Every structure is written in C-alpha cells, then in structure tokens.
Coordinates of C-alpha atoms and ligand atoms in Angstrom, one line a residue:
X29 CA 6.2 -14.2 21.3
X30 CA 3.9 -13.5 18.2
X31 CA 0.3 -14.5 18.9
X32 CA -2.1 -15.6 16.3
X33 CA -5.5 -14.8 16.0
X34 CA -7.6 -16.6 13.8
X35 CA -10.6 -14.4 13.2
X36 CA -11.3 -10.2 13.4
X37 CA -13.4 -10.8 16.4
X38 CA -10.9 -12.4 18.7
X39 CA -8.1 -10.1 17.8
X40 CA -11.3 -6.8 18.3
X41 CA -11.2 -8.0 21.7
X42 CA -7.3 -8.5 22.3
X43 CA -6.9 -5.1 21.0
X44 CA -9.6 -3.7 23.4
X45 CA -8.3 -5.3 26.4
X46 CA -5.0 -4.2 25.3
X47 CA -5.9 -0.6 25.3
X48 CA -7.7 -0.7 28.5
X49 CA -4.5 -2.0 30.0
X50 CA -3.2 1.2 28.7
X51 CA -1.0 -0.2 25.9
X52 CA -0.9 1.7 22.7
X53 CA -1.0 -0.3 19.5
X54 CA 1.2 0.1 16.6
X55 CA -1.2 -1.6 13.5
X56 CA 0.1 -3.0 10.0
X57 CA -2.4 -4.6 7.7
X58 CA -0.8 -6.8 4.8
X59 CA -1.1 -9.1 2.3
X60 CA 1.4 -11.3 3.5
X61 CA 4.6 -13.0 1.8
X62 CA 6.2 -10.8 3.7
X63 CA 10.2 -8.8 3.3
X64 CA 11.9 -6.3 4.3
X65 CA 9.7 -3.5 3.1
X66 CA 7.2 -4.8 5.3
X67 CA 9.0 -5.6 8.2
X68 CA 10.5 -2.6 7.9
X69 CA 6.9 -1.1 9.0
X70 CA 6.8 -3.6 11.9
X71 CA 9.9 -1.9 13.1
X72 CA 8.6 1.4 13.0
X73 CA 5.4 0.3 14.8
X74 CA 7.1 -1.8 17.4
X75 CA 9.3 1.4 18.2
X76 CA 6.4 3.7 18.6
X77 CA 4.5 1.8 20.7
X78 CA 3.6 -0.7 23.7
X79 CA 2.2 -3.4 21.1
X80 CA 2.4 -4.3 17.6
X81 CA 0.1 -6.0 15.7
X82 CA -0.1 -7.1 12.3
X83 CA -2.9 -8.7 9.9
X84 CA -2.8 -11.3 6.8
X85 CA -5.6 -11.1 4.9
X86 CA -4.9 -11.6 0.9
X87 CA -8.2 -9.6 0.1
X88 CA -10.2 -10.5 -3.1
X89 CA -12.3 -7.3 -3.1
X90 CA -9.4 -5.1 -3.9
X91 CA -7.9 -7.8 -7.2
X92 CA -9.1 -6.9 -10.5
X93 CA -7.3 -9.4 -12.2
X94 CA -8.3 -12.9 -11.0
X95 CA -5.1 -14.3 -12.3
X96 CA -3.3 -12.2 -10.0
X97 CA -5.3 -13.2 -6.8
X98 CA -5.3 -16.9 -7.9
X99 CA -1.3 -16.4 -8.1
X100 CA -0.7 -13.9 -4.9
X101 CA 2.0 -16.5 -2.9
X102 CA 0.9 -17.4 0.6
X103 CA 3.2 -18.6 3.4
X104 CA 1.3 -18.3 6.6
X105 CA 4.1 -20.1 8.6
X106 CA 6.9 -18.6 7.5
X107 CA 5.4 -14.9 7.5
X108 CA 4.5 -16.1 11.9
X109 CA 8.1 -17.0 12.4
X110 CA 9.0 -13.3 10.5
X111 CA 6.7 -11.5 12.5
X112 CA 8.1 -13.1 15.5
X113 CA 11.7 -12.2 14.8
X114 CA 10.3 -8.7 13.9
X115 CA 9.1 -8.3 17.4
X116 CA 5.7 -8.6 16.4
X117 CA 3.0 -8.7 19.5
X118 CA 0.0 -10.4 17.8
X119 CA -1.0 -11.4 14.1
X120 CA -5.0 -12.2 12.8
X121 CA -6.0 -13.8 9.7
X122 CA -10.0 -13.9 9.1
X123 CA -12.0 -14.8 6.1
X124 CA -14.5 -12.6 4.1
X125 CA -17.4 -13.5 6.7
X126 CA -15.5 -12.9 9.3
X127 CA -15.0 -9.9 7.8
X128 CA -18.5 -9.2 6.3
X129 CA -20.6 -11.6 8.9
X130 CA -23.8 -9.2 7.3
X131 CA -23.5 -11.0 3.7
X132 CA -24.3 -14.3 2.6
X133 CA -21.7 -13.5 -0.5
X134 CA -18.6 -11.3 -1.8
X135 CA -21.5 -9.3 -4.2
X136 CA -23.4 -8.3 -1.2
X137 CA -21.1 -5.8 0.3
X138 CA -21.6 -2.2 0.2
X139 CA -19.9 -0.8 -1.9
X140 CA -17.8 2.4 0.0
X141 CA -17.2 6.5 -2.0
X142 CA -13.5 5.7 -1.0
X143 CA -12.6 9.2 -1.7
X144 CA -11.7 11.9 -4.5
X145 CA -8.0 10.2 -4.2
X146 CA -9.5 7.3 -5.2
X147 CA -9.9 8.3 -9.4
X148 CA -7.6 8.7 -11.5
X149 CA -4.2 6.5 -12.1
X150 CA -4.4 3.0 -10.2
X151 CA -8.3 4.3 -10.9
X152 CA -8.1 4.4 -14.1
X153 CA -6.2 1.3 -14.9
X154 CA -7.6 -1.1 -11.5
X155 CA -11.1 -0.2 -11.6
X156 CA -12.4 -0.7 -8.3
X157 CA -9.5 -1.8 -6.7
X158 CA -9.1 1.4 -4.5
X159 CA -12.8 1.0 -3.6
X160 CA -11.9 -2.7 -2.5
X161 CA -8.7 -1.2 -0.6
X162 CA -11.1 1.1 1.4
X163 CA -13.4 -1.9 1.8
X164 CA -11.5 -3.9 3.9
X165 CA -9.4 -1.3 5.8
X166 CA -12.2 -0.1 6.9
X167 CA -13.4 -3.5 8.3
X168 CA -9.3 -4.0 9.5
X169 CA -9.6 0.2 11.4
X170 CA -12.9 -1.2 13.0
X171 CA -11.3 -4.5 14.4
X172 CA -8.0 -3.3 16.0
X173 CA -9.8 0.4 16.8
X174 CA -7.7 3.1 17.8
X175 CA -4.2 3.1 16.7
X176 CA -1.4 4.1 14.4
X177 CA -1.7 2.7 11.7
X178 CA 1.4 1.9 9.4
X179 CA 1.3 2.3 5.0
X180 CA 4.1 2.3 3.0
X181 CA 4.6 5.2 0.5
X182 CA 5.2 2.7 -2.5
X183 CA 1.6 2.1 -2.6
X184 CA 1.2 6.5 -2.4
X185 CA -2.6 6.6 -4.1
X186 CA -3.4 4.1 -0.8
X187 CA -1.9 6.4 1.7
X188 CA -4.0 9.2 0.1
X189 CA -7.4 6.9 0.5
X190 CA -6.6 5.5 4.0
X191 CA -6.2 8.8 5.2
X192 CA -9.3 9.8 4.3
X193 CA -11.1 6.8 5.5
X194 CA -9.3 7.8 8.8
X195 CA -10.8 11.1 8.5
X196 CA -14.4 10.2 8.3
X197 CA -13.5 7.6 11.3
X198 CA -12.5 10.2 13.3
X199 CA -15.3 12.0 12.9
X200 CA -17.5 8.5 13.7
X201 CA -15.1 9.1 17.3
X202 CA -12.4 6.0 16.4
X203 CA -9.1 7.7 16.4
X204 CA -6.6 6.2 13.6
X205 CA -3.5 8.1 13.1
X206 CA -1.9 7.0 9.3
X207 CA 1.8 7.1 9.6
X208 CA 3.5 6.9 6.1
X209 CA 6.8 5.1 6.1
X210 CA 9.5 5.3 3.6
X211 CA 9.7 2.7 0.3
X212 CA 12.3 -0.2 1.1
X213 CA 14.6 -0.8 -1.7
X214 CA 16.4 -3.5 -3.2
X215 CA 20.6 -2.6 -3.7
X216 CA 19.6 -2.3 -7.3
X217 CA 16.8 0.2 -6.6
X218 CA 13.9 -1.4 -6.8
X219 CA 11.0 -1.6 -4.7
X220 CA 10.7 -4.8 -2.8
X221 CA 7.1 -6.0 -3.5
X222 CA 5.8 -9.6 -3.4
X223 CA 5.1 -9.9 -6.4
X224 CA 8.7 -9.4 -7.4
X225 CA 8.9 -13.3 -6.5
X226 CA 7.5 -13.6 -10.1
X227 CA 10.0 -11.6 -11.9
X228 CA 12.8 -13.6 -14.2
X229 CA 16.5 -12.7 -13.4
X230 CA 16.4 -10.8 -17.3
X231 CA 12.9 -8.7 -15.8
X232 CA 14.6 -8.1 -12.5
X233 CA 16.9 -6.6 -14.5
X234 CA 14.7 -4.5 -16.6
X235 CA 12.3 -3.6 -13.5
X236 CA 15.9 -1.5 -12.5
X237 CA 14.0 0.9 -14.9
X238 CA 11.7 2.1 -13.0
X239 CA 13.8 3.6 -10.1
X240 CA 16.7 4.7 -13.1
X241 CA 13.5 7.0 -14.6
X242 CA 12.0 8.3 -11.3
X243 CA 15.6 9.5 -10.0
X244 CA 16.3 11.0 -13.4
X245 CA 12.6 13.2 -12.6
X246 CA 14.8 13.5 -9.6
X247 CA 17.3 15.4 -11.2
X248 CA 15.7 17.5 -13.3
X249 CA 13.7 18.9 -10.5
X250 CA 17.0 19.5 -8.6
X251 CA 18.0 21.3 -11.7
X252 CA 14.6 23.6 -11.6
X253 CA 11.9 21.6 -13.7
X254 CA 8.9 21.8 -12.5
X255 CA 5.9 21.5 -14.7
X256 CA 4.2 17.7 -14.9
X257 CA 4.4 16.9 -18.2
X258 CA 8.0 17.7 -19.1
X259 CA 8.7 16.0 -15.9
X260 CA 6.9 13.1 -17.5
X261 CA 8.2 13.1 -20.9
X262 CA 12.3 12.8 -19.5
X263 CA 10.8 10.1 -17.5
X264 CA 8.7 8.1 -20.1
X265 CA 12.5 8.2 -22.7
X266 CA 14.2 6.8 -19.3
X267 CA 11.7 3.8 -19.6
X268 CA 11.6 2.7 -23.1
X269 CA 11.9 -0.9 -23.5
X270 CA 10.7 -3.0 -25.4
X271 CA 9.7 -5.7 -22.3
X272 CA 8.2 -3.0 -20.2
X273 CA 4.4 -2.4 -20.9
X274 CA 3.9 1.4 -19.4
X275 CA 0.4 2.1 -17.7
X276 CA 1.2 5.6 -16.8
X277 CA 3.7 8.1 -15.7
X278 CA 2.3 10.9 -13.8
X279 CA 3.9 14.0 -12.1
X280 CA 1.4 15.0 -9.5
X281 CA 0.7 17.6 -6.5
X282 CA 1.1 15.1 -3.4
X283 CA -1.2 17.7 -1.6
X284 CA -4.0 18.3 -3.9
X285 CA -7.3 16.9 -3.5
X286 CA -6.9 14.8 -6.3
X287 CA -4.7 13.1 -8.8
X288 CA -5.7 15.7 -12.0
X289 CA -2.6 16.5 -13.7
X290 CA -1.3 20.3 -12.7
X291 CA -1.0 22.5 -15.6
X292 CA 0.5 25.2 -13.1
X293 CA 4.4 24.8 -12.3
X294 CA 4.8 22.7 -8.8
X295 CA 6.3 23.3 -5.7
X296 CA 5.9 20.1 -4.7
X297 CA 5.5 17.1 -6.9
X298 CA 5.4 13.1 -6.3
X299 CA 6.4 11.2 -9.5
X300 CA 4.8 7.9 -10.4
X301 CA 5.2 4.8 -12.3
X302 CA 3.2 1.8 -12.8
X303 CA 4.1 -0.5 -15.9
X304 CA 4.4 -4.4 -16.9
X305 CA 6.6 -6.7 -16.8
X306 CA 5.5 -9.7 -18.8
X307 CA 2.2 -10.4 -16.6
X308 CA 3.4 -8.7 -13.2
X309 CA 2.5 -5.2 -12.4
X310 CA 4.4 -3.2 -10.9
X311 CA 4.3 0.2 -9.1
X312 CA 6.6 2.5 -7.7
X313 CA 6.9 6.4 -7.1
X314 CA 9.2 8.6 -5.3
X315 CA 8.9 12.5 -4.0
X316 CA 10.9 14.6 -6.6
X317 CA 11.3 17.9 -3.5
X318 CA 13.3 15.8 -1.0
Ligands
AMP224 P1 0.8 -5.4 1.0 O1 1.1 -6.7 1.8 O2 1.4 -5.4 -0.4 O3 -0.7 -5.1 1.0 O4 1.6 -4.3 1.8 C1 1.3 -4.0 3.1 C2 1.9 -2.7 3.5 O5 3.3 -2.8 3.3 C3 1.4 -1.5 2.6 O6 1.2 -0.4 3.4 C4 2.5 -1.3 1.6 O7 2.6 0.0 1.1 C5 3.7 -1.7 2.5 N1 4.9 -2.0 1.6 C6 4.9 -2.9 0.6 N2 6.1 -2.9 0.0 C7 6.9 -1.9 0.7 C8 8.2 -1.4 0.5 N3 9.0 -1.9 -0.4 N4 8.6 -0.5 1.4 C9 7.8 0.0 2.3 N5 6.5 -0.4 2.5 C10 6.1 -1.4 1.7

C-alpha cells in the first residue's frame, strides 16, 4: 500500500517515526508524470531499504520558462496507482507554503549559493533554474531527514548540486547519502523524460539524435580521443538538423569542481547535450570512460 501525504509536515513526521522504528528510508523527489526512468529509481530505493518514499511536487522556483510550467502534465492519480505497483511505501505532495510557511509570496524566499556546479551549461542557458533546484531540495532533504536519496544521471549538472547541498547538510548533522542511478532509455535510445509526451512522432524521430551523437563521442574516446573540444566538434556534425535547435554540447571532467571546459587531455570525461525540439527542451548526457 502506497500512502499519501498531503503536506511536508505530515510526511516530516512519518519519516521520523519511521526512523525511530529503525526503518531506513530510500527517498525520490520528482516532478511527477511519472515512467520508467523514474520508477526505475523507486526500484533501486525500495531494494536498498526498509521504506520508500517518494514526493510530487511540480516546483515553480526551478521553471524559467513559464510556458513550460504552465504545460508540465500532471496526473496525480495515475502517478499513486504507479507508485503503488512500484512498491512504493509513502508519497507527499505540498504547496509552496507548505513548503516556505516563512513567506507570504514565491519572491520572498531566500535565495540559496547552490554551488560552483551550479554555473555554467543548464547555468548559462536556465538562469536560476539550478538555484531553484537547490531551493526546494533543500526544503524536500529537511522534510524526509536522513536518507538515501535517489537522482538520475540524465539530469548530471543536478546530481553535481545536490551533492553538494548534501555536503553542507551533513555538516548542519542531517545525513543524506545521493545515490546516482543510471539514465533509462527508450529502445530507440532516448532518454525517457516527461516532457517527451510533447514530442510529434517526426521529433521522436529526430530526438534519436541526441543518443546517435553522444555514442559516436563514445567511440572516439574508445578509439583514444580525448581532448573536449574535438570530442565536441564529432558530436555537434552528428547533430545537425535542421529541426534541432542546439543549446550546447560540452565534453567535461565529471570530477572537477566545475563545469569550465578542460583545455588539458581527459581521463575522464562526461559528454552533454541539451538542444530543441520545436518548443521542448531536452537534455541528455552519457559518461564517455565506461
Ligand atoms: P523529475 O520528475 O524530472 O524531476 O525527475 C525526478 C528524478 O528522476 C530525477 O532525479 C531525474 O534525474 C530522474 N529521472 C528522470 N528521467 C530519468 C531517466 N530517463 N532515467 C533515470 N532517471 C531519470
């Protein structure tokens, strides 16, 4: 049975009776319009601990584009009976009060230094959507307390700044361990998303792009390529269509500090992608030394 919460505050106190029950708790916060990539998480979680727990929350802070908030698609029922299929222990929705009880409106909240792995890339081209990311996870962190918490490496600049809100949470004494799970692919290679609900058949078949030009990055590493921007340049001719609007293409060092372009050959390197499809953006990436 799936539980649901309606607000942060009664799920903060499941959680904590939970714990002192001894459970551990297995945490994956989403957007909802859930598939597999997501549940995919919930599996992971459920496997790895006593509990599993899941929130909804489609959060405005973190949605530059109003369009694309006004247009995010919502299914609260259907995402409950998913998450009870998945094995799912309890689900919360809240609202931005309920969030933020300490502001009378959305301008008021404190705006967060969500990290060096904030700039650069979705930085650059989602200005202040990272910040609005940390925002709200760190609200999410503070409600469910200590856990493992579950990202998906599709959204890689997000693992990067949640694990370095975890940092400075562990040094406020809540222990949140960020487990990054693997990117859940459709047959044709691309990266489930919910937003791929907006895609035409024709896009779907363009988006196929994206993965086609990441595995060829793939390749030439395997063959012994390793500096950024030729990495980048096979990749940017694997993408050129006249449908697909390119935001950027980056080669970067998945353990550096920040998201600067290396000028020194890598031994490690993730390879990124975010580009348009008529109005829906999509992002994808893949680690070029595995
Ligand atoms: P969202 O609902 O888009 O905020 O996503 C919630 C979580 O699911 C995030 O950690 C995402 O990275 C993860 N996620 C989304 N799509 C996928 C996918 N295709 N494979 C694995 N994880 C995913």
């Amino acid at each position: 049975m799936t539980i649901h919460l309606p607000n942060p505050r009664l799920a903060a106190a499941w959680c904590s009776e939970q714990r002192q029950l001894g459970k551990t708790i297995g945490y994956i916060p989403t957007m909802g319009a859930l598939h597999q990539g997501h549940l995919s998480l919930i599996q992971q979680a459920a496997s790895e601990n006593d509990l599993c727990c899941v929130s909804i929350f489609v959060n405005p802070l973190q949605f530059n584009d109003l369009n694309d908030l006004d247009t995010y698609p919502q299914d609260l029922d259907t995402d409950i009976e998913l998450l009870r299929k998945a094995g799912c222990h309890m689900v919360y929705t809240g609202t931005i009060s309920g969030f933020f009880p300490e502001v009378e409106h959305i301008g008021q909240i404190e705006t967060r230094d969500s990290g060096p792995a904030s700039k650069g890339l979705e930085g650059t081209y989602r200005p202040g959507h990272l910040e609005g990311v940390y925002q709200i996870v760190e609200r999410l962190f503070a409600t469910v307390g200590t856990c493992r918490a579950y990202f998906g490496e599709k959204d890689f600049q997000q693992t990067l700044v949640v694990k370095h809100l975890a940092k400075k949470m562990k040094i406020d004494g809540m222990g949140i361990e960020v487990v990054v799970c693997p990117t859940v692919r459709e047959p044709s290679g691309l990266a489930m998303s919910s937003r791929n609900t907006r895609l035409s058949i024709k896009q779907l078949e363009t988006a196929k792009l994206i993965f086609q030009s990441l595995s060829t990055a793939k390749n030439a590493w395997q063959k012994g390529i390793r500096i950024a921007s030729t990495l980048e340049e096979i990749m940017i001719d694997v993408l050129d269509h006249c449908e697909l609007k390119i935001e950027y293409v980056a080669v970067r060092d998945p353990n550096a500090w920040t998201l600067h372009r290396p000028d020194h050959p890598l031994n490690e390197a993730q390879a990124l992608i975010a580009a348009y499809l008529g109005s829906t953006r999509l992002i994808d990436n893949i680690r070029l030394n595995k």
